[in-house]
Amino acid sequence: MLIDTHCHLFQEYYDDVDSIVKDMPGIMIVSGVDLKSNEEMLSLSKKYDNVYVTLGIHPEYASEITDVSLLTQYFDNEKVVGIGEIGLDYHYDKSNKEEQKKLFIEQIKIANKFNLPIVIHSRDASLDTLNILKEYLNTKAIMHCYSYSKEMAGEFLKLGIYFGIGGVLTFKNSEKLKQVLKELPLDRIVLETDSPYLTPEPFRGKQNIPNNVSLVAKKIAELKDITYEEVVKITEKNARYIFNIKK
Ligand code: NI
């Protein structure tokens, strides 16, 4: 079964979220980025058996959020399977690095305490991300949309971290990620779309949907020289293990 471990099925992006969900034969793990989208994604997960949710405050909202312990009010719901997406993003805004780090660390501590995996967003912040994870991580974790070097991937592998692989792998200019993928053991890879963003080829430029995760699986099969079915099987196993999904 295909599992899209990371997508944002927000109403503000899609005309008809229900049809997008019904279009996907496998499991979707939808992800919030702020208080409003967390609640919206939690509702969606309650509506559909094959939709699970990760809740978190994205670094982009670091300056708006004062109390991340608010997240824990939802943890008794069985559809909540992780914390994300959380992390560091210095690409557009470097001015609030300290706020971002604080928010990231606080959410990692909550994840450790509740034994929930985290889904990490990290952009232009590889060293700070690595150092924080080295110091605080005590639960399972996925680097979502990994964009750093092969050497850095080795460091994250040493920490037991998994890698979310998405549409970027299918892009013509993604030689760096293709090289990284060759080094990654299959038991550390999960599939993701990051819908509505990062639509895989041949649909690049259009709005992304969870069902496109099959295109990512096909590309991994090609690059790893194994069958599509093997990729689907092992990434399903990994995702079920990380997020403790048994159904
Ligand atoms: Ni995302």
JSON list of C-alpha atoms and ligand atoms in Angstrom, two decimals:
[
{"chain": "A", "resi": 1, "resn": "MET", "atom": "CA", "xyz": [0.00, 0.00, 0.00]},
{"chain": "A", "resi": 2, "resn": "LEU", "atom": "CA", "xyz": [1.21, 3.50, -0.83]},
{"chain": "A", "resi": 3, "resn": "ILE", "atom": "CA", "xyz": [1.63, 5.85, 2.10]},
{"chain": "A", "resi": 4, "resn": "ASP", "atom": "CA", "xyz": [2.03, 9.58, 1.55]},
{"chain": "A", "resi": 5, "resn": "THR", "atom": "CA", "xyz": [3.72, 10.47, 4.84]},
{"chain": "A", "resi": 6, "resn": "HIS", "atom": "CA", "xyz": [3.47, 14.23, 4.40]},
{"chain": "A", "resi": 7, "resn": "CYS", "atom": "CA", "xyz": [0.91, 16.45, 2.70]},
{"chain": "A", "resi": 8, "resn": "HIS", "atom": "CA", "xyz": [-1.04, 19.64, 3.39]},
{"chain": "A", "resi": 9, "resn": "LEU", "atom": "CA", "xyz": [-4.62, 19.13, 2.26]},
{"chain": "A", "resi": 10, "resn": "PHE", "atom": "CA", "xyz": [-5.81, 22.58, 3.32]},
{"chain": "A", "resi": 11, "resn": "GLN", "atom": "CA", "xyz": [-9.08, 23.94, 1.95]},
{"chain": "A", "resi": 12, "resn": "GLU", "atom": "CA", "xyz": [-7.29, 27.14, 1.00]},
{"chain": "A", "resi": 13, "resn": "TYR", "atom": "CA", "xyz": [-5.28, 25.14, -1.57]},
{"chain": "A", "resi": 14, "resn": "TYR", "atom": "CA", "xyz": [-7.90, 22.81, -3.03]},
{"chain": "A", "resi": 15, "resn": "ASP", "atom": "CA", "xyz": [-11.37, 23.36, -4.50]},
{"chain": "A", "resi": 16, "resn": "ASP", "atom": "CA", "xyz": [-12.50, 19.95, -3.28]},
{"chain": "A", "resi": 17, "resn": "VAL", "atom": "CA", "xyz": [-10.38, 18.29, -0.60]},
{"chain": "A", "resi": 18, "resn": "ASP", "atom": "CA", "xyz": [-12.76, 15.32, -0.33]},
{"chain": "A", "resi": 19, "resn": "SER", "atom": "CA", "xyz": [-12.25, 14.32, -3.95]},
{"chain": "A", "resi": 20, "resn": "ILE", "atom": "CA", "xyz": [-8.47, 14.55, -3.50]},
{"chain": "A", "resi": 21, "resn": "VAL", "atom": "CA", "xyz": [-8.68, 12.21, -0.49]},
{"chain": "A", "resi": 22, "resn": "LYS", "atom": "CA", "xyz": [-10.98, 9.77, -2.32]},
{"chain": "A", "resi": 23, "resn": "ASP", "atom": "CA", "xyz": [-8.58, 9.75, -5.26]},
{"chain": "A", "resi": 24, "resn": "MET", "atom": "CA", "xyz": [-5.81, 8.23, -3.12]},
{"chain": "A", "resi": 25, "resn": "PRO", "atom": "CA", "xyz": [-6.05, 4.46, -2.64]},
{"chain": "A", "resi": 26, "resn": "GLY", "atom": "CA", "xyz": [-3.46, 4.35, 0.19]},
{"chain": "A", "resi": 27, "resn": "ILE", "atom": "CA", "xyz": [-2.86, 6.16, 3.44]},
{"chain": "A", "resi": 28, "resn": "MET", "atom": "CA", "xyz": [-2.26, 9.89, 3.81]},
{"chain": "A", "resi": 29, "resn": "ILE", "atom": "CA", "xyz": [-0.61, 11.61, 6.75]},
{"chain": "A", "resi": 30, "resn": "VAL", "atom": "CA", "xyz": [-1.74, 15.21, 6.60]},
{"chain": "A", "resi": 31, "resn": "SER", "atom": "CA", "xyz": [0.32, 17.85, 8.33]},
{"chain": "A", "resi": 32, "resn": "GLY", "atom": "CA", "xyz": [-0.58, 21.12, 9.99]},
{"chain": "A", "resi": 33, "resn": "VAL", "atom": "CA", "xyz": [1.72, 24.14, 10.11]},
{"chain": "A", "resi": 34, "resn": "ASP", "atom": "CA", "xyz": [-0.06, 26.45, 12.56]},
{"chain": "A", "resi": 35, "resn": "LEU", "atom": "CA", "xyz": [-2.96, 26.35, 15.03]},
{"chain": "A", "resi": 36, "resn": "LYS", "atom": "CA", "xyz": [-5.67, 26.80, 12.41]},
{"chain": "A", "resi": 37, "resn": "SER", "atom": "CA", "xyz": [-4.37, 24.20, 9.95]},
{"chain": "A", "resi": 38, "resn": "ASN", "atom": "CA", "xyz": [-3.69, 21.74, 12.77]},
{"chain": "A", "resi": 39, "resn": "GLU", "atom": "CA", "xyz": [-7.37, 21.83, 13.71]},
{"chain": "A", "resi": 40, "resn": "GLU", "atom": "CA", "xyz": [-8.44, 21.60, 10.08]},
{"chain": "A", "resi": 41, "resn": "MET", "atom": "CA", "xyz": [-6.20, 18.56, 9.41]},
{"chain": "A", "resi": 42, "resn": "LEU", "atom": "CA", "xyz": [-7.33, 16.88, 12.62]},
{"chain": "A", "resi": 43, "resn": "SER", "atom": "CA", "xyz": [-10.96, 17.18, 11.46]},
{"chain": "A", "resi": 44, "resn": "LEU", "atom": "CA", "xyz": [-10.03, 15.70, 8.09]},
{"chain": "A", "resi": 45, "resn": "SER", "atom": "CA", "xyz": [-8.35, 12.73, 9.78]},
{"chain": "A", "resi": 46, "resn": "LYS", "atom": "CA", "xyz": [-11.47, 12.07, 11.84]},
{"chain": "A", "resi": 47, "resn": "LYS", "atom": "CA", "xyz": [-13.57, 12.01, 8.68]},
{"chain": "A", "resi": 48, "resn": "TYR", "atom": "CA", "xyz": [-11.56, 9.38, 6.77]},
{"chain": "A", "resi": 49, "resn": "ASP", "atom": "CA", "xyz": [-10.18, 6.03, 7.96]},
{"chain": "A", "resi": 50, "resn": "ASN", "atom": "CA", "xyz": [-7.10, 6.31, 5.73]},
{"chain": "A", "resi": 51, "resn": "VAL", "atom": "CA", "xyz": [-6.13, 9.83, 6.84]},
{"chain": "A", "resi": 52, "resn": "TYR", "atom": "CA", "xyz": [-3.84, 10.35, 9.84]},
{"chain": "A", "resi": 53, "resn": "VAL", "atom": "CA", "xyz": [-2.40, 13.61, 11.08]},
{"chain": "A", "resi": 54, "resn": "THR", "atom": "CA", "xyz": [0.77, 15.21, 12.43]},
{"chain": "A", "resi": 55, "resn": "LEU", "atom": "CA", "xyz": [0.38, 18.43, 14.38]},
{"chain": "A", "resi": 56, "resn": "GLY", "atom": "CA", "xyz": [3.02, 21.07, 14.74]},
{"chain": "A", "resi": 57, "resn": "ILE", "atom": "CA", "xyz": [4.10, 24.66, 14.40]},
{"chain": "A", "resi": 58, "resn": "HIS", "atom": "CA", "xyz": [6.22, 25.33, 11.31]},
{"chain": "A", "resi": 59, "resn": "PRO", "atom": "CA", "xyz": [9.24, 27.64, 11.80]},
{"chain": "A", "resi": 60, "resn": "GLU", "atom": "CA", "xyz": [7.56, 30.22, 9.59]},
{"chain": "A", "resi": 61, "resn": "TYR", "atom": "CA", "xyz": [5.11, 30.81, 12.45]},
{"chain": "A", "resi": 62, "resn": "ALA", "atom": "CA", "xyz": [7.76, 30.90, 15.19]},
{"chain": "A", "resi": 63, "resn": "SER", "atom": "CA", "xyz": [7.09, 34.53, 16.00]},
{"chain": "A", "resi": 64, "resn": "GLU", "atom": "CA", "xyz": [3.31, 34.07, 16.34]},
{"chain": "A", "resi": 65, "resn": "ILE", "atom": "CA", "xyz": [3.19, 31.15, 18.75]},
{"chain": "A", "resi": 66, "resn": "THR", "atom": "CA", "xyz": [3.83, 31.51, 22.43]},
{"chain": "A", "resi": 67, "resn": "ASP", "atom": "CA", "xyz": [2.64, 28.25, 23.92]},
{"chain": "A", "resi": 68, "resn": "VAL", "atom": "CA", "xyz": [3.31, 25.00, 22.03]},
{"chain": "A", "resi": 69, "resn": "SER", "atom": "CA", "xyz": [1.96, 22.91, 24.89]},
{"chain": "A", "resi": 70, "resn": "LEU", "atom": "CA", "xyz": [-1.43, 23.74, 23.31]},
{"chain": "A", "resi": 71, "resn": "LEU", "atom": "CA", "xyz": [-0.69, 20.91, 20.89]},
{"chain": "A", "resi": 72, "resn": "THR", "atom": "CA", "xyz": [-0.94, 18.27, 23.58]},
{"chain": "A", "resi": 73, "resn": "GLN", "atom": "CA", "xyz": [-4.69, 18.82, 24.03]},
{"chain": "A", "resi": 74, "resn": "TYR", "atom": "CA", "xyz": [-5.23, 16.74, 20.86]},
{"chain": "A", "resi": 75, "resn": "PHE", "atom": "CA", "xyz": [-2.91, 13.83, 21.65]},
{"chain": "A", "resi": 76, "resn": "ASP", "atom": "CA", "xyz": [-5.60, 11.55, 23.07]},
{"chain": "A", "resi": 77, "resn": "ASN", "atom": "CA", "xyz": [-7.02, 11.28, 19.56]},
{"chain": "A", "resi": 78, "resn": "GLU", "atom": "CA", "xyz": [-5.76, 8.06, 17.96]},
{"chain": "A", "resi": 79, "resn": "LYS", "atom": "CA", "xyz": [-5.46, 9.68, 14.52]},
{"chain": "A", "resi": 80, "resn": "VAL", "atom": "CA", "xyz": [-2.68, 11.97, 15.78]},
{"chain": "A", "resi": 81, "resn": "VAL", "atom": "CA", "xyz": [0.47, 10.03, 14.88]},
{"chain": "A", "resi": 82, "resn": "GLY", "atom": "CA", "xyz": [3.27, 12.57, 15.13]},
{"chain": "A", "resi": 83, "resn": "ILE", "atom": "CA", "xyz": [4.51, 16.11, 15.53]},
{"chain": "A", "resi": 84, "resn": "GLY", "atom": "CA", "xyz": [5.21, 18.11, 12.40]},
{"chain": "A", "resi": 85, "resn": "GLU", "atom": "CA", "xyz": [6.06, 19.85, 10.52]},
{"chain": "A", "resi": 86, "resn": "ILE", "atom": "CA", "xyz": [8.60, 21.49, 12.76]},
{"chain": "A", "resi": 87, "resn": "GLY", "atom": "CA", "xyz": [12.16, 22.67, 12.29]},
{"chain": "A", "resi": 88, "resn": "LEU", "atom": "CA", "xyz": [14.30, 25.54, 11.12]},
{"chain": "A", "resi": 89, "resn": "ASP", "atom": "CA", "xyz": [14.08, 27.69, 8.02]},
{"chain": "A", "resi": 90, "resn": "TYR", "atom": "CA", "xyz": [16.69, 30.40, 7.50]},
{"chain": "A", "resi": 91, "resn": "HIS", "atom": "CA", "xyz": [15.97, 30.75, 3.79]},
{"chain": "A", "resi": 92, "resn": "TYR", "atom": "CA", "xyz": [13.68, 33.78, 3.93]},
{"chain": "A", "resi": 93, "resn": "ASP", "atom": "CA", "xyz": [14.08, 34.93, 7.48]},
{"chain": "A", "resi": 94, "resn": "LYS", "atom": "CA", "xyz": [17.25, 34.77, 9.53]},
{"chain": "A", "resi": 95, "resn": "SER", "atom": "CA", "xyz": [16.16, 37.46, 11.96]},
{"chain": "A", "resi": 96, "resn": "ASN", "atom": "CA", "xyz": [14.37, 35.12, 14.36]},
{"chain": "A", "resi": 97, "resn": "LYS", "atom": "CA", "xyz": [16.82, 32.22, 14.52]},
{"chain": "A", "resi": 98, "resn": "GLU", "atom": "CA", "xyz": [16.65, 32.06, 18.30]},
{"chain": "A", "resi": 99, "resn": "GLU", "atom": "CA", "xyz": [12.84, 31.97, 18.33]},
{"chain": "A", "resi": 100, "resn": "GLN", "atom": "CA", "xyz": [12.88, 29.23, 15.70]},
{"chain": "A", "resi": 101, "resn": "LYS", "atom": "CA", "xyz": [15.36, 27.14, 17.67]},
{"chain": "A", "resi": 102, "resn": "LYS", "atom": "CA", "xyz": [13.38, 27.53, 20.87]},
{"chain": "A", "resi": 103, "resn": "LEU", "atom": "CA", "xyz": [10.15, 26.48, 19.16]},
{"chain": "A", "resi": 104, "resn": "PHE", "atom": "CA", "xyz": [11.85, 23.49, 17.52]},
{"chain": "A", "resi": 105, "resn": "ILE", "atom": "CA", "xyz": [13.42, 22.31, 20.78]},
{"chain": "A", "resi": 106, "resn": "GLU", "atom": "CA", "xyz": [10.18, 22.71, 22.74]},
{"chain": "A", "resi": 107, "resn": "GLN", "atom": "CA", "xyz": [8.31, 20.59, 20.20]},
{"chain": "A", "resi": 108, "resn": "ILE", "atom": "CA", "xyz": [11.02, 17.92, 20.18]},
{"chain": "A", "resi": 109, "resn": "LYS", "atom": "CA", "xyz": [10.73, 17.71, 23.96]},
{"chain": "A", "resi": 110, "resn": "ILE", "atom": "CA", "xyz": [6.96, 17.24, 23.71]},
{"chain": "A", "resi": 111, "resn": "ALA", "atom": "CA", "xyz": [7.49, 14.51, 21.08]},
{"chain": "A", "resi": 112, "resn": "ASN", "atom": "CA", "xyz": [10.00, 12.75, 23.33]},
{"chain": "A", "resi": 113, "resn": "LYS", "atom": "CA", "xyz": [7.60, 12.91, 26.26]},
{"chain": "A", "resi": 114, "resn": "PHE", "atom": "CA", "xyz": [4.62, 11.54, 24.31]},
{"chain": "A", "resi": 115, "resn": "ASN", "atom": "CA", "xyz": [6.74, 9.09, 22.33]},
{"chain": "A", "resi": 116, "resn": "LEU", "atom": "CA", "xyz": [5.60, 10.57, 19.01]},
{"chain": "A", "resi": 117, "resn": "PRO", "atom": "CA", "xyz": [7.78, 10.80, 15.89]},
{"chain": "A", "resi": 118, "resn": "ILE", "atom": "CA", "xyz": [8.67, 14.21, 14.49]},
{"chain": "A", "resi": 119, "resn": "VAL", "atom": "CA", "xyz": [8.60, 15.41, 10.89]},
{"chain": "A", "resi": 120, "resn": "ILE", "atom": "CA", "xyz": [11.38, 17.91, 10.30]},
{"chain": "A", "resi": 121, "resn": "HIS", "atom": "CA", "xyz": [11.48, 20.84, 7.93]},
{"chain": "A", "resi": 122, "resn": "SER", "atom": "CA", "xyz": [15.02, 22.19, 7.54]},
{"chain": "A", "resi": 123, "resn": "ARG", "atom": "CA", "xyz": [16.13, 24.75, 4.99]},
{"chain": "A", "resi": 124, "resn": "ASP", "atom": "CA", "xyz": [19.48, 26.55, 4.91]},
{"chain": "A", "resi": 125, "resn": "ALA", "atom": "CA", "xyz": [19.91, 25.44, 8.51]},
{"chain": "A", "resi": 126, "resn": "SER", "atom": "CA", "xyz": [21.69, 22.10, 8.32]},
{"chain": "A", "resi": 127, "resn": "LEU", "atom": "CA", "xyz": [24.20, 22.57, 11.14]},
{"chain": "A", "resi": 128, "resn": "ASP", "atom": "CA", "xyz": [21.79, 24.04, 13.67]},
{"chain": "A", "resi": 129, "resn": "THR", "atom": "CA", "xyz": [19.30, 21.29, 12.84]},
{"chain": "A", "resi": 130, "resn": "LEU", "atom": "CA", "xyz": [21.91, 18.58, 13.27]},
{"chain": "A", "resi": 131, "resn": "ASN", "atom": "CA", "xyz": [23.20, 20.01, 16.55]},
{"chain": "A", "resi": 132, "resn": "ILE", "atom": "CA", "xyz": [19.72, 20.36, 18.04]},
{"chain": "A", "resi": 133, "resn": "LEU", "atom": "CA", "xyz": [18.79, 16.82, 17.04]},
{"chain": "A", "resi": 134, "resn": "LYS", "atom": "CA", "xyz": [22.06, 15.48, 18.49]},
{"chain": "A", "resi": 135, "resn": "GLU", "atom": "CA", "xyz": [21.32, 17.17, 21.77]},
{"chain": "A", "resi": 136, "resn": "TYR", "atom": "CA", "xyz": [17.55, 16.70, 22.17]},
{"chain": "A", "resi": 137, "resn": "LEU", "atom": "CA", "xyz": [16.14, 13.97, 19.91]},
{"chain": "A", "resi": 138, "resn": "ASN", "atom": "CA", "xyz": [14.94, 10.95, 21.83]},
{"chain": "A", "resi": 139, "resn": "THR", "atom": "CA", "xyz": [12.21, 9.67, 19.51]},
{"chain": "A", "resi": 140, "resn": "LYS", "atom": "CA", "xyz": [11.82, 8.68, 15.84]},
{"chain": "A", "resi": 141, "resn": "ALA", "atom": "CA", "xyz": [12.25, 11.37, 13.21]},
{"chain": "A", "resi": 142, "resn": "ILE", "atom": "CA", "xyz": [11.90, 11.99, 9.48]},
{"chain": "A", "resi": 143, "resn": "MET", "atom": "CA", "xyz": [13.82, 14.63, 7.54]},
{"chain": "A", "resi": 144, "resn": "HIS", "atom": "CA", "xyz": [11.07, 15.84, 5.26]},
{"chain": "A", "resi": 145, "resn": "CYS", "atom": "CA", "xyz": [12.06, 16.91, 1.74]},
{"chain": "A", "resi": 146, "resn": "TYR", "atom": "CA", "xyz": [15.76, 16.37, 2.40]},
{"chain": "A", "resi": 147, "resn": "SER", "atom": "CA", "xyz": [17.85, 18.92, 0.48]},
{"chain": "A", "resi": 148, "resn": "TYR", "atom": "CA", "xyz": [21.35, 18.79, 2.00]},
{"chain": "A", "resi": 149, "resn": "SER", "atom": "CA", "xyz": [24.54, 17.00, 1.00]},
{"chain": "A", "resi": 150, "resn": "LYS", "atom": "CA", "xyz": [25.49, 13.33, 0.99]},
{"chain": "A", "resi": 151, "resn": "GLU", "atom": "CA", "xyz": [27.91, 13.98, 3.86]},
{"chain": "A", "resi": 152, "resn": "MET", "atom": "CA", "xyz": [25.22, 15.63, 5.97]},
{"chain": "A", "resi": 153, "resn": "ALA", "atom": "CA", "xyz": [22.87, 12.72, 5.19]},
{"chain": "A", "resi": 154, "resn": "GLY", "atom": "CA", "xyz": [25.48, 10.45, 6.74]},
{"chain": "A", "resi": 155, "resn": "GLU", "atom": "CA", "xyz": [25.28, 12.48, 9.95]},
{"chain": "A", "resi": 156, "resn": "PHE", "atom": "CA", "xyz": [21.48, 12.24, 10.08]},
{"chain": "A", "resi": 157, "resn": "LEU", "atom": "CA", "xyz": [21.65, 8.50, 9.36]},
{"chain": "A", "resi": 158, "resn": "LYS", "atom": "CA", "xyz": [23.94, 8.08, 12.36]},
{"chain": "A", "resi": 159, "resn": "LEU", "atom": "CA", "xyz": [21.19, 9.57, 14.52]},
{"chain": "A", "resi": 160, "resn": "GLY", "atom": "CA", "xyz": [18.73, 6.94, 13.27]},
{"chain": "A", "resi": 161, "resn": "ILE", "atom": "CA", "xyz": [16.76, 9.45, 11.24]},
{"chain": "A", "resi": 162, "resn": "TYR", "atom": "CA", "xyz": [14.53, 8.55, 8.29]},
{"chain": "A", "resi": 163, "resn": "PHE", "atom": "CA", "xyz": [14.30, 10.43, 5.00]},
{"chain": "A", "resi": 164, "resn": "GLY", "atom": "CA", "xyz": [11.10, 11.62, 3.35]},
{"chain": "A", "resi": 165, "resn": "ILE", "atom": "CA", "xyz": [11.54, 11.45, -0.42]},
{"chain": "A", "resi": 166, "resn": "GLY", "atom": "CA", "xyz": [9.18, 13.40, -2.66]},
{"chain": "A", "resi": 167, "resn": "GLY", "atom": "CA", "xyz": [8.68, 14.92, -6.08]},
{"chain": "A", "resi": 168, "resn": "VAL", "atom": "CA", "xyz": [12.03, 16.72, -6.18]},
{"chain": "A", "resi": 169, "resn": "LEU", "atom": "CA", "xyz": [13.64, 13.35, -6.95]},
{"chain": "A", "resi": 170, "resn": "THR", "atom": "CA", "xyz": [11.89, 13.34, -10.34]},
{"chain": "A", "resi": 171, "resn": "PHE", "atom": "CA", "xyz": [13.15, 16.80, -11.33]},
{"chain": "A", "resi": 172, "resn": "LYS", "atom": "CA", "xyz": [15.83, 17.05, -14.00]},
{"chain": "A", "resi": 173, "resn": "ASN", "atom": "CA", "xyz": [17.99, 19.30, -11.83]},
{"chain": "A", "resi": 174, "resn": "SER", "atom": "CA", "xyz": [17.95, 17.07, -8.76]},
{"chain": "A", "resi": 175, "resn": "GLU", "atom": "CA", "xyz": [21.31, 15.38, -9.26]},
{"chain": "A", "resi": 176, "resn": "LYS", "atom": "CA", "xyz": [22.34, 16.07, -5.66]},
{"chain": "A", "resi": 177, "resn": "LEU", "atom": "CA", "xyz": [19.27, 14.34, -4.21]},
{"chain": "A", "resi": 178, "resn": "LYS", "atom": "CA", "xyz": [19.69, 11.41, -6.62]},
{"chain": "A", "resi": 179, "resn": "GLN", "atom": "CA", "xyz": [23.23, 10.94, -5.32]},
{"chain": "A", "resi": 180, "resn": "VAL", "atom": "CA", "xyz": [21.97, 11.11, -1.73]},
{"chain": "A", "resi": 181, "resn": "LEU", "atom": "CA", "xyz": [19.27, 8.53, -2.47]},
{"chain": "A", "resi": 182, "resn": "LYS", "atom": "CA", "xyz": [21.86, 6.07, -3.75]},
{"chain": "A", "resi": 183, "resn": "GLU", "atom": "CA", "xyz": [23.54, 6.19, -0.34]},
{"chain": "A", "resi": 184, "resn": "LEU", "atom": "CA", "xyz": [20.35, 5.81, 1.69]},
{"chain": "A", "resi": 185, "resn": "PRO", "atom": "CA", "xyz": [19.46, 2.34, 2.93]},
{"chain": "A", "resi": 186, "resn": "LEU", "atom": "CA", "xyz": [15.93, 1.33, 1.88]},
{"chain": "A", "resi": 187, "resn": "ASP", "atom": "CA", "xyz": [14.90, 0.80, 5.48]},
{"chain": "A", "resi": 188, "resn": "ARG", "atom": "CA", "xyz": [15.36, 4.54, 6.10]},
{"chain": "A", "resi": 189, "resn": "ILE", "atom": "CA", "xyz": [13.17, 5.88, 3.28]},
{"chain": "A", "resi": 190, "resn": "VAL", "atom": "CA", "xyz": [9.54, 6.93, 3.30]},
{"chain": "A", "resi": 191, "resn": "LEU", "atom": "CA", "xyz": [7.45, 8.44, 0.51]},
{"chain": "A", "resi": 192, "resn": "GLU", "atom": "CA", "xyz": [5.87, 11.88, 0.63]},
{"chain": "A", "resi": 193, "resn": "THR", "atom": "CA", "xyz": [4.35, 14.45, -1.71]},
{"chain": "A", "resi": 194, "resn": "ASP", "atom": "CA", "xyz": [4.29, 17.66, 0.36]},
{"chain": "A", "resi": 195, "resn": "SER", "atom": "CA", "xyz": [1.09, 18.41, -1.59]},
{"chain": "A", "resi": 196, "resn": "PRO", "atom": "CA", "xyz": [0.13, 20.92, -2.89]},
{"chain": "A", "resi": 197, "resn": "TYR", "atom": "CA", "xyz": [3.80, 21.70, -3.50]},
{"chain": "A", "resi": 198, "resn": "LEU", "atom": "CA", "xyz": [6.66, 19.94, -5.34]},
{"chain": "A", "resi": 199, "resn": "THR", "atom": "CA", "xyz": [4.61, 18.09, -7.93]},
{"chain": "A", "resi": 200, "resn": "PRO", "atom": "CA", "xyz": [6.61, 15.26, -9.52]},
{"chain": "A", "resi": 201, "resn": "GLU", "atom": "CA", "xyz": [7.34, 15.00, -13.23]},
{"chain": "A", "resi": 202, "resn": "PRO", "atom": "CA", "xyz": [5.57, 14.77, -15.63]},
{"chain": "A", "resi": 203, "resn": "PHE", "atom": "CA", "xyz": [3.07, 16.99, -13.81]},
{"chain": "A", "resi": 204, "resn": "ARG", "atom": "CA", "xyz": [5.54, 19.56, -12.47]},
{"chain": "A", "resi": 205, "resn": "GLY", "atom": "CA", "xyz": [3.91, 23.00, -12.36]},
{"chain": "A", "resi": 206, "resn": "LYS", "atom": "CA", "xyz": [0.46, 21.60, -11.59]},
{"chain": "A", "resi": 207, "resn": "GLN", "atom": "CA", "xyz": [-1.02, 21.28, -8.12]},
{"chain": "A", "resi": 208, "resn": "ASN", "atom": "CA", "xyz": [0.27, 18.21, -6.31]},
{"chain": "A", "resi": 209, "resn": "ILE", "atom": "CA", "xyz": [-1.98, 15.48, -4.86]},
{"chain": "A", "resi": 210, "resn": "PRO", "atom": "CA", "xyz": [-1.19, 12.48, -2.58]},
{"chain": "A", "resi": 211, "resn": "ASN", "atom": "CA", "xyz": [-1.85, 9.97, -5.36]},
{"chain": "A", "resi": 212, "resn": "ASN", "atom": "CA", "xyz": [1.26, 11.30, -7.15]},
{"chain": "A", "resi": 213, "resn": "VAL", "atom": "CA", "xyz": [3.33, 9.53, -4.50]},
{"chain": "A", "resi": 214, "resn": "SER", "atom": "CA", "xyz": [3.32, 6.58, -6.93]},
{"chain": "A", "resi": 215, "resn": "LEU", "atom": "CA", "xyz": [5.50, 8.63, -9.31]},
{"chain": "A", "resi": 216, "resn": "VAL", "atom": "CA", "xyz": [8.07, 9.09, -6.54]},
{"chain": "A", "resi": 217, "resn": "ALA", "atom": "CA", "xyz": [8.03, 5.35, -5.80]},
{"chain": "A", "resi": 218, "resn": "LYS", "atom": "CA", "xyz": [8.63, 4.63, -9.50]},
{"chain": "A", "resi": 219, "resn": "LYS", "atom": "CA", "xyz": [11.62, 6.97, -9.58]},
{"chain": "A", "resi": 220, "resn": "ILE", "atom": "CA", "xyz": [13.12, 5.38, -6.45]},
{"chain": "A", "resi": 221, "resn": "ALA", "atom": "CA", "xyz": [12.68, 1.94, -8.02]},
{"chain": "A", "resi": 222, "resn": "GLU", "atom": "CA", "xyz": [14.50, 3.10, -11.14]},
{"chain": "A", "resi": 223, "resn": "LEU", "atom": "CA", "xyz": [17.40, 4.70, -9.22]},
{"chain": "A", "resi": 224, "resn": "LYS", "atom": "CA", "xyz": [17.76, 1.84, -6.74]},
{"chain": "A", "resi": 225, "resn": "ASP", "atom": "CA", "xyz": [17.33, -0.77, -9.49]},
{"chain": "A", "resi": 226, "resn": "ILE", "atom": "CA", "xyz": [14.56, -2.65, -7.68]},
{"chain": "A", "resi": 227, "resn": "THR", "atom": "CA", "xyz": [10.90, -3.16, -8.49]},
{"chain": "A", "resi": 228, "resn": "TYR", "atom": "CA", "xyz": [8.15, -0.63, -7.87]},
{"chain": "A", "resi": 229, "resn": "GLU", "atom": "CA", "xyz": [6.39, -3.21, -5.69]},
{"chain": "A", "resi": 230, "resn": "GLU", "atom": "CA", "xyz": [9.47, -3.55, -3.47]},
{"chain": "A", "resi": 231, "resn": "VAL", "atom": "CA", "xyz": [9.64, 0.22, -2.99]},
{"chain": "A", "resi": 232, "resn": "VAL", "atom": "CA", "xyz": [5.95, 0.37, -2.07]},
{"chain": "A", "resi": 233, "resn": "LYS", "atom": "CA", "xyz": [6.29, -2.55, 0.33]},
{"chain": "A", "resi": 234, "resn": "ILE", "atom": "CA", "xyz": [9.34, -1.36, 2.22]},
{"chain": "A", "resi": 235, "resn": "THR", "atom": "CA", "xyz": [8.26, 2.30, 2.44]},
{"chain": "A", "resi": 236, "resn": "GLU", "atom": "CA", "xyz": [4.87, 1.16, 3.76]},
{"chain": "A", "resi": 237, "resn": "LYS", "atom": "CA", "xyz": [6.59, -0.95, 6.39]},
{"chain": "A", "resi": 238, "resn": "ASN", "atom": "CA", "xyz": [8.85, 1.94, 7.41]},
{"chain": "A", "resi": 239, "resn": "ALA", "atom": "CA", "xyz": [6.00, 4.45, 7.62]},
{"chain": "A", "resi": 240, "resn": "ARG", "atom": "CA", "xyz": [3.81, 2.08, 9.64]},
{"chain": "A", "resi": 241, "resn": "TYR", "atom": "CA", "xyz": [6.69, 1.50, 12.04]},
{"chain": "A", "resi": 242, "resn": "ILE", "atom": "CA", "xyz": [7.53, 5.20, 12.46]},
{"chain": "A", "resi": 243, "resn": "PHE", "atom": "CA", "xyz": [3.93, 6.37, 12.92]},
{"chain": "A", "resi": 244, "resn": "ASN", "atom": "CA", "xyz": [2.70, 3.20, 14.65]},
{"chain": "A", "resi": 245, "resn": "ILE", "atom": "CA", "xyz": [-0.12, 2.67, 12.14]},
{"chain": "A", "resi": 246, "resn": "LYS", "atom": "CA", "xyz": [-1.46, -0.85, 12.26]},
{"chain": "A", "resi": 247, "resn": "LYS", "atom": "CA", "xyz": [-4.75, -0.69, 10.32]},
{"chain": "B", "resi": 1, "resn": "NI", "atom": "NI", "xyz": [5.40, 20.34, 4.19]}
]
